[in-house]
Structures are given as structure tokens and as C-alpha cells.
XYZ file of C-alpha atoms in Angstrom:
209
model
C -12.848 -3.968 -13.460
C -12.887 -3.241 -9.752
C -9.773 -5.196 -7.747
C -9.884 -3.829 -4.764
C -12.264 -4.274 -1.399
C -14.153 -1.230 0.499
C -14.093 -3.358 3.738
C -10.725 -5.475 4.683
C -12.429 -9.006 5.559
C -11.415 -10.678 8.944
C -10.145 -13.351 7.705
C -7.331 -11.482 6.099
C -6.752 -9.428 8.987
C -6.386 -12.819 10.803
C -3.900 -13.903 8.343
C -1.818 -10.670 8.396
C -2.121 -10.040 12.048
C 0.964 -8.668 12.473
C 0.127 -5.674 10.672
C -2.587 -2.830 12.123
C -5.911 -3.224 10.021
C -8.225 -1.504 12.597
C -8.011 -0.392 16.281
C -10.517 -2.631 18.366
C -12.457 -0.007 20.319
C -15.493 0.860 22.196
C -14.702 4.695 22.472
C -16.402 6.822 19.311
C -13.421 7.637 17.682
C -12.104 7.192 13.606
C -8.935 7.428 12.218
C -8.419 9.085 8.849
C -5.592 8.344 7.006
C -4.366 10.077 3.904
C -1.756 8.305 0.682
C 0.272 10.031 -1.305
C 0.841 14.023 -0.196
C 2.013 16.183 0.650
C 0.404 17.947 -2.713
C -0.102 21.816 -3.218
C -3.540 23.035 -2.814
C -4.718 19.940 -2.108
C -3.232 18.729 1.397
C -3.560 22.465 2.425
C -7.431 22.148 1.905
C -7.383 18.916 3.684
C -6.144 21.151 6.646
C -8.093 23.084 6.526
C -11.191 21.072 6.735
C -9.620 18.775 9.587
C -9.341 22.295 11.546
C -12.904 22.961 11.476
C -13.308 19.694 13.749
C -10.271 20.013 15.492
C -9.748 16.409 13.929
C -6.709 14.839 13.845
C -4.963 12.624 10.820
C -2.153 10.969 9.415
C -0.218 11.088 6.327
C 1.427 8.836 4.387
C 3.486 10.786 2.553
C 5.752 9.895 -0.621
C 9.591 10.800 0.016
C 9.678 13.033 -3.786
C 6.895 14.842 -2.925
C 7.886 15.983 0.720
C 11.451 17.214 -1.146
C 9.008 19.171 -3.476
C 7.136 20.359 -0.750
C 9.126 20.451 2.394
C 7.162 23.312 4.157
C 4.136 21.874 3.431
C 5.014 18.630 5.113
C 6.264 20.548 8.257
C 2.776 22.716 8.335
C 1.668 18.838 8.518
C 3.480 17.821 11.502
C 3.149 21.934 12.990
C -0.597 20.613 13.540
C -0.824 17.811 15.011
C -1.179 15.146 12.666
C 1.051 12.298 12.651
C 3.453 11.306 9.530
C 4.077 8.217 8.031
C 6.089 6.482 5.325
C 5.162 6.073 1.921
C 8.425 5.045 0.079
C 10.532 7.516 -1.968
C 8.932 6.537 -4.712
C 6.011 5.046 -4.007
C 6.799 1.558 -5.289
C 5.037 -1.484 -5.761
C 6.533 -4.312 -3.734
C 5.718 -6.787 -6.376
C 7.991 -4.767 -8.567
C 11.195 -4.644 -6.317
C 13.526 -7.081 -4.643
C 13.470 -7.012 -0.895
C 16.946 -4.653 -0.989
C 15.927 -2.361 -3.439
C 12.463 -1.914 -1.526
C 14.196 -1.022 1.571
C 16.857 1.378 -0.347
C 13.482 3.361 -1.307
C 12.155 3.452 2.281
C 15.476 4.297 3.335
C 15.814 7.285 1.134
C 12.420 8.686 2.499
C 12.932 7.803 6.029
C 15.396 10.827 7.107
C 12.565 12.967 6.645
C 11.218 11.560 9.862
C 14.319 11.328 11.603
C 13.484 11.278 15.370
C 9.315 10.876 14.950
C 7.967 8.119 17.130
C 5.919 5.881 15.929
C 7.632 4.807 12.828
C 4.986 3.908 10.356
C 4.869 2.304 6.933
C 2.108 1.863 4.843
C 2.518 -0.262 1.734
C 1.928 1.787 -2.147
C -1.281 0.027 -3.600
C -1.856 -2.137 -0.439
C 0.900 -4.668 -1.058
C 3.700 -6.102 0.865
C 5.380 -9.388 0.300
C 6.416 -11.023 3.569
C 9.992 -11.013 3.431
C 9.455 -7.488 3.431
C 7.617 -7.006 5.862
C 9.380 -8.727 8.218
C 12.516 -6.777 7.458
C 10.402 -4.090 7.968
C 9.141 -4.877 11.231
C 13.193 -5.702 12.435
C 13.512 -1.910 11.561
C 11.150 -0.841 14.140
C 8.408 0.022 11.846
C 4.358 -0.159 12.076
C 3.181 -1.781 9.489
C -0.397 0.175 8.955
C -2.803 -1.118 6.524
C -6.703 -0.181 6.663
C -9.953 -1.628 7.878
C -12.110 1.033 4.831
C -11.127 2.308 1.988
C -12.728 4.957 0.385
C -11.909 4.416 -3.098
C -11.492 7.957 -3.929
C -8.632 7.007 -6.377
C -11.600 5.219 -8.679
C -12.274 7.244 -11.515
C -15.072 5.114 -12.691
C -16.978 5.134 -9.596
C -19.606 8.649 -8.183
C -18.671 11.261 -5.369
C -21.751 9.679 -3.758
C -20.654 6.112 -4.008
C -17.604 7.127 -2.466
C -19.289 8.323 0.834
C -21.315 5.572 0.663
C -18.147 3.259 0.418
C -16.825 4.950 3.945
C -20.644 5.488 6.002
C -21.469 1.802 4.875
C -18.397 0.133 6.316
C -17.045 2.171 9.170
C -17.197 1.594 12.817
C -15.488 2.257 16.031
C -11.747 1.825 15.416
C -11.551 2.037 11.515
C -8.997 3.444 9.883
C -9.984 5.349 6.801
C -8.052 5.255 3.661
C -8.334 8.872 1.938
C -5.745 10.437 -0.860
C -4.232 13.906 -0.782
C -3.500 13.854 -4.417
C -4.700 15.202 -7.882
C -6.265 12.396 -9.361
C -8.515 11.691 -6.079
C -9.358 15.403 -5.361
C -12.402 15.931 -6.903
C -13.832 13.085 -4.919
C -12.186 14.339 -2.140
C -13.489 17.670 -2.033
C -17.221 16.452 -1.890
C -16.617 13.437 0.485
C -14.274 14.602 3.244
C -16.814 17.293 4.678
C -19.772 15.235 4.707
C -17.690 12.166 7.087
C -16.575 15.297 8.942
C -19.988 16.684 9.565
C -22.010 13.528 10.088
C -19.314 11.388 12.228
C -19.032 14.639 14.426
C -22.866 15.039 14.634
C -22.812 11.391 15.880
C -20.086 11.727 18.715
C -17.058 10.495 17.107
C -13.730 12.024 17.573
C -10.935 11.674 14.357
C -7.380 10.742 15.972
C -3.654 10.404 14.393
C -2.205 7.094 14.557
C 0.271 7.260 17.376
């Protein structure tokens, strides 16, 4: 059963206001974002395709899998893109108390010792309050997303993924994608065809800084 929405609803963005959902602009420009990397062969394609449109991302990247893959999370930052925090772990905040949380975020955060903005996106999309807030004392962004792609959705098509992004983007959105295994196949056909037709139609793909 799907639990999840493509398109974050204003009323929760209203809500949560605190935290970034979109950017509200009238320049032509996206911003991709991409959970769960850095992961061999699979970030490296991602790249690679960004390259071709001189586009710009960021990563969210999972503290175990940076120490697995350390120069492949510098090759990340060598190009432009911006980093981001994904927890050591990447926990569920429903599963942890408020220290233990922050332990985890903690333990991933001296890999981006010195990087400005400091930005945290939530595992699964959820972040209790107390959290948050302790979060936001700490000097972090709090980044959520205005589309998800669903790429992570084994049940769903390749084309029903695209159509999840083309049918609910606009100026300003930030783009949930996943660098990871389970969502590369997906992946692989959707990422050049947003590449190709948001290009063709003027739009420019920008880090989160």
C-alpha cells in the first residue's frame, strides 16, 4: 500500500514552516537532491550524467557509507555539488530518543567539518519536533522536499516514476532522487529524461547552498 505523497501539500509546508520544502522562485531553475550515497557505480553514474548539463546537486549522504567510500564522497564535493547529512545510520526518528538521534548525526557530522550550509535531511521523511528543534539550535537546515520521485517504490513503473517528477514540479522544487541499489534501476531510466527535457525547457539544476 502506497504511504507516501509525490507532491508535499501546502498545508503541511505551512505547518512545518520552519523547515525548507521548496524555494519560492520565478527564475527556471530545479534542485535535485539525492538520499542515501555515496554508493559505488551508482553515485559515479549520477556524475556523470549531472556533467553532461553542467547541473548541479546535493547529496544526502549516510555517515557508513561515506567511511566505505571516502573518495567517492570527496569526487562529490571536487564537483560542485553540495553535501548534506543523512545520519550515521540512517535512522528513523520514530525509533530513537532525541539523544541517541543526535549521537547518530553527531557521528556523521565530522565528515563535513567546516562545509557551510549545514544541512539535514530526515531518513524516510520524519522528524519529531523536539528534534528538530535541537537540530535547528545546532545550526542546521532542516531540508525536506516539495517532489518526490518515488524511485525507492518497487511496485511502481520507470515511467510512472518520471511521470511522478514532470507532473508535480515547478520553479523552485526540490527533487527527491536516491543514489542507491534498490532505486537504481529506476534511476538509470528517469534521471536522463528530467535532464534532457527540463534543459530543453530553460531550467537550470542548482545545489542547495
Amino acid at each position: 500500500m502506497k504511504l507516501y505523497l509525490t507532491k508535499t501539500p501546502l498545508l503541511v509546508k505551512l505547518l512545518f514552516s520552519n523547515w525548507i520544502w521548496s524555494f519560492h522562485s520565478k527564475k527556471k531553475e530545479l534542485f535535485l537532491t539525492f538520499d542515501d550515497g555515496p554508493t559505488p557505480k551508482v553515485t559515479d553514474w549520477v556524475l556523470e550524467e549531472l556533467k553532461k548539463y553542467e547541473a548541479k546537486a546535493t547529496f544526502f549522504c549516510i555517515g557508513k557509507n561515506i567511511d566505505s567510500n571516502p573518495k567517492l564522497f570527496e569526487r562529490i564535493k571536487a564537483e560542485g555539488h553540495a553535501v548534506g547529512n543523512h545520519t550515521q545510520n540512517h535512522f528513523k526518528s520514530t525509533d530513537h530518543n532525541t539523544r541517541t538521534y543526535l549521537k547518530n548525526i553527531a557521528e556523521t557530522s565530522r565528515h563535513f567539518s567546516g562545509l557551510e550550509p549545514k544541512l539535514f535531511r530526515p531518513p524516510y521523511g520524519k522528524l519529531g519536533l523536539r528534534k528538530a528543534k535541537a537540530l535547528r539550535k545546532l545550526g542546521y537546515k532542516i531540508i525536506m522536499w516539495d517532489v518526490l520521485s518515488a524511485d525507492f517504490d518497487t511496485s511502481i513503473s520507470e515511467q510512472k516514476c518520471l511521470n511522478n517528477v514532470i507532473a508535480n514540479t515547478q520553479k523552485g522544487s526540490i527533487i527527491v532522487f536516491h543514489d542507491s541499489q534498490k532505486a537504481s534501476k529506476k534511476l538509470r531510466f528517469v534521471l536522463p529524461k528530467i535532464l534532457e527535457y527540463y534543459s530543453y525547457k530553460g531550467f537550470e539544476f542548482k545545489s542547495i547552498t
